XYZ file of C-alpha atoms in Angstrom:
126
model
C 37.182 51.473 -1.141
C 35.456 48.110 -1.677
C 35.620 48.582 -5.441
C 39.341 49.325 -5.278
C 39.969 46.260 -3.121
C 37.897 44.087 -5.445
C 39.793 45.431 -8.452
C 43.103 44.584 -6.814
C 42.006 41.045 -5.986
C 40.593 40.463 -9.483
C 43.715 41.852 -11.107
C 45.977 39.582 -9.058
C 43.786 36.559 -9.705
C 42.508 37.063 -13.246
C 44.801 39.697 -14.696
C 42.038 42.245 -15.224
C 39.982 44.750 -13.304
C 36.413 43.474 -13.344
C 35.126 46.331 -11.231
C 36.487 49.157 -13.344
C 34.960 48.635 -16.771
C 31.338 48.422 -15.612
C 30.663 45.913 -18.380
C 28.691 42.725 -18.594
C 31.543 40.611 -17.205
C 31.522 42.648 -14.019
C 27.735 42.403 -13.714
C 27.867 38.663 -14.298
C 30.581 38.185 -11.663
C 28.660 40.288 -9.131
C 25.455 38.336 -9.765
C 27.295 35.058 -9.266
C 28.755 36.329 -5.986
C 25.380 37.609 -4.758
C 23.707 34.299 -5.557
C 26.518 32.419 -3.815
C 26.129 34.562 -0.693
C 22.372 34.076 -0.758
C 22.712 30.305 -1.047
C 25.405 30.023 1.622
C 23.280 31.797 4.231
C 20.219 29.705 3.375
C 19.009 26.963 5.668
C 19.750 23.527 4.248
C 17.927 20.967 6.428
C 20.375 18.253 5.344
C 23.240 20.198 6.959
C 21.723 19.396 10.350
C 19.699 16.288 9.547
C 21.405 14.318 6.744
C 18.343 12.134 6.216
C 16.433 15.260 5.101
C 18.286 15.738 1.823
C 14.938 15.467 0.104
C 13.913 18.785 1.698
C 16.806 20.566 -0.031
C 15.511 19.261 -3.351
C 11.892 20.209 -2.676
C 12.813 23.771 -1.666
C 14.982 24.127 -4.765
C 18.120 24.939 -2.786
C 20.028 21.940 -4.131
C 19.212 22.948 -7.723
C 20.195 26.587 -7.066
C 23.504 25.489 -5.577
C 24.259 23.177 -8.498
C 23.319 25.874 -11.039
C 25.506 28.431 -9.275
C 28.533 26.140 -9.271
C 28.026 25.330 -12.963
C 27.841 29.042 -13.818
C 31.039 29.697 -11.861
C 32.657 26.771 -13.663
C 31.801 28.366 -17.026
C 33.020 31.782 -15.814
C 36.370 30.388 -14.667
C 36.748 28.307 -17.834
C 36.322 31.482 -19.912
C 39.085 33.167 -17.892
C 41.349 30.143 -18.413
C 40.559 30.134 -22.139
C 41.451 33.839 -22.350
C 44.800 33.080 -20.726
C 45.444 30.195 -23.124
C 44.638 32.295 -26.198
C 47.856 32.587 -28.240
C 46.726 36.028 -29.476
C 46.503 37.325 -25.913
C 48.867 40.168 -25.165
C 51.285 39.057 -22.462
C 50.978 41.190 -19.326
C 53.934 42.793 -17.579
C 53.243 40.737 -14.480
C 51.797 37.265 -14.360
C 48.604 36.683 -12.441
C 47.547 33.645 -10.439
C 45.910 32.005 -13.460
C 49.158 32.327 -15.458
C 51.130 30.695 -12.655
C 48.605 27.878 -12.235
C 48.632 27.236 -15.991
C 52.429 27.017 -15.896
C 52.128 24.438 -13.126
C 49.576 22.547 -15.229
C 51.975 22.375 -18.174
C 55.007 21.434 -16.064
C 55.017 17.637 -16.192
C 58.146 17.394 -14.029
C 56.314 18.886 -11.050
C 55.334 16.630 -8.166
C 51.889 18.224 -8.193
C 49.916 17.489 -11.356
C 47.163 20.071 -11.731
C 44.090 19.809 -13.941
C 41.754 22.542 -15.151
C 39.314 21.487 -12.429
C 42.038 22.012 -9.810
C 42.686 25.511 -11.164
C 38.979 26.380 -11.072
C 38.701 25.068 -7.508
C 41.680 27.164 -6.415
C 40.122 30.243 -8.013
C 36.742 29.552 -6.447
C 37.814 28.755 -2.910
C 41.280 30.250 -2.666
C 40.420 33.785 -3.629
């Protein structure tokens, strides 16, 4: 059931089923999610005592968090690049990335998106 739900969410967001193929992309995505969960439940002293930011650096939590966000940034950039590929077969239904890219290219829109905006929406909106 969880796999089916995850497939549906990934298909709506990215236009592909990451949980069906069992390939390296799926494993990479799962590892990123596991690491994110692990970091988010970790105790960051600076969350409670801002003057203790140094403790986050000593424990390595700050570096893990930064590394995780950079890896997600690369992952989402690859998905965006796939969608921008002119050789890409156009799907029957557009996914969220397609719609966000259309908004990015629409200069008449009141909202001017960037690639960083799209990645942030994918990371925190899904």
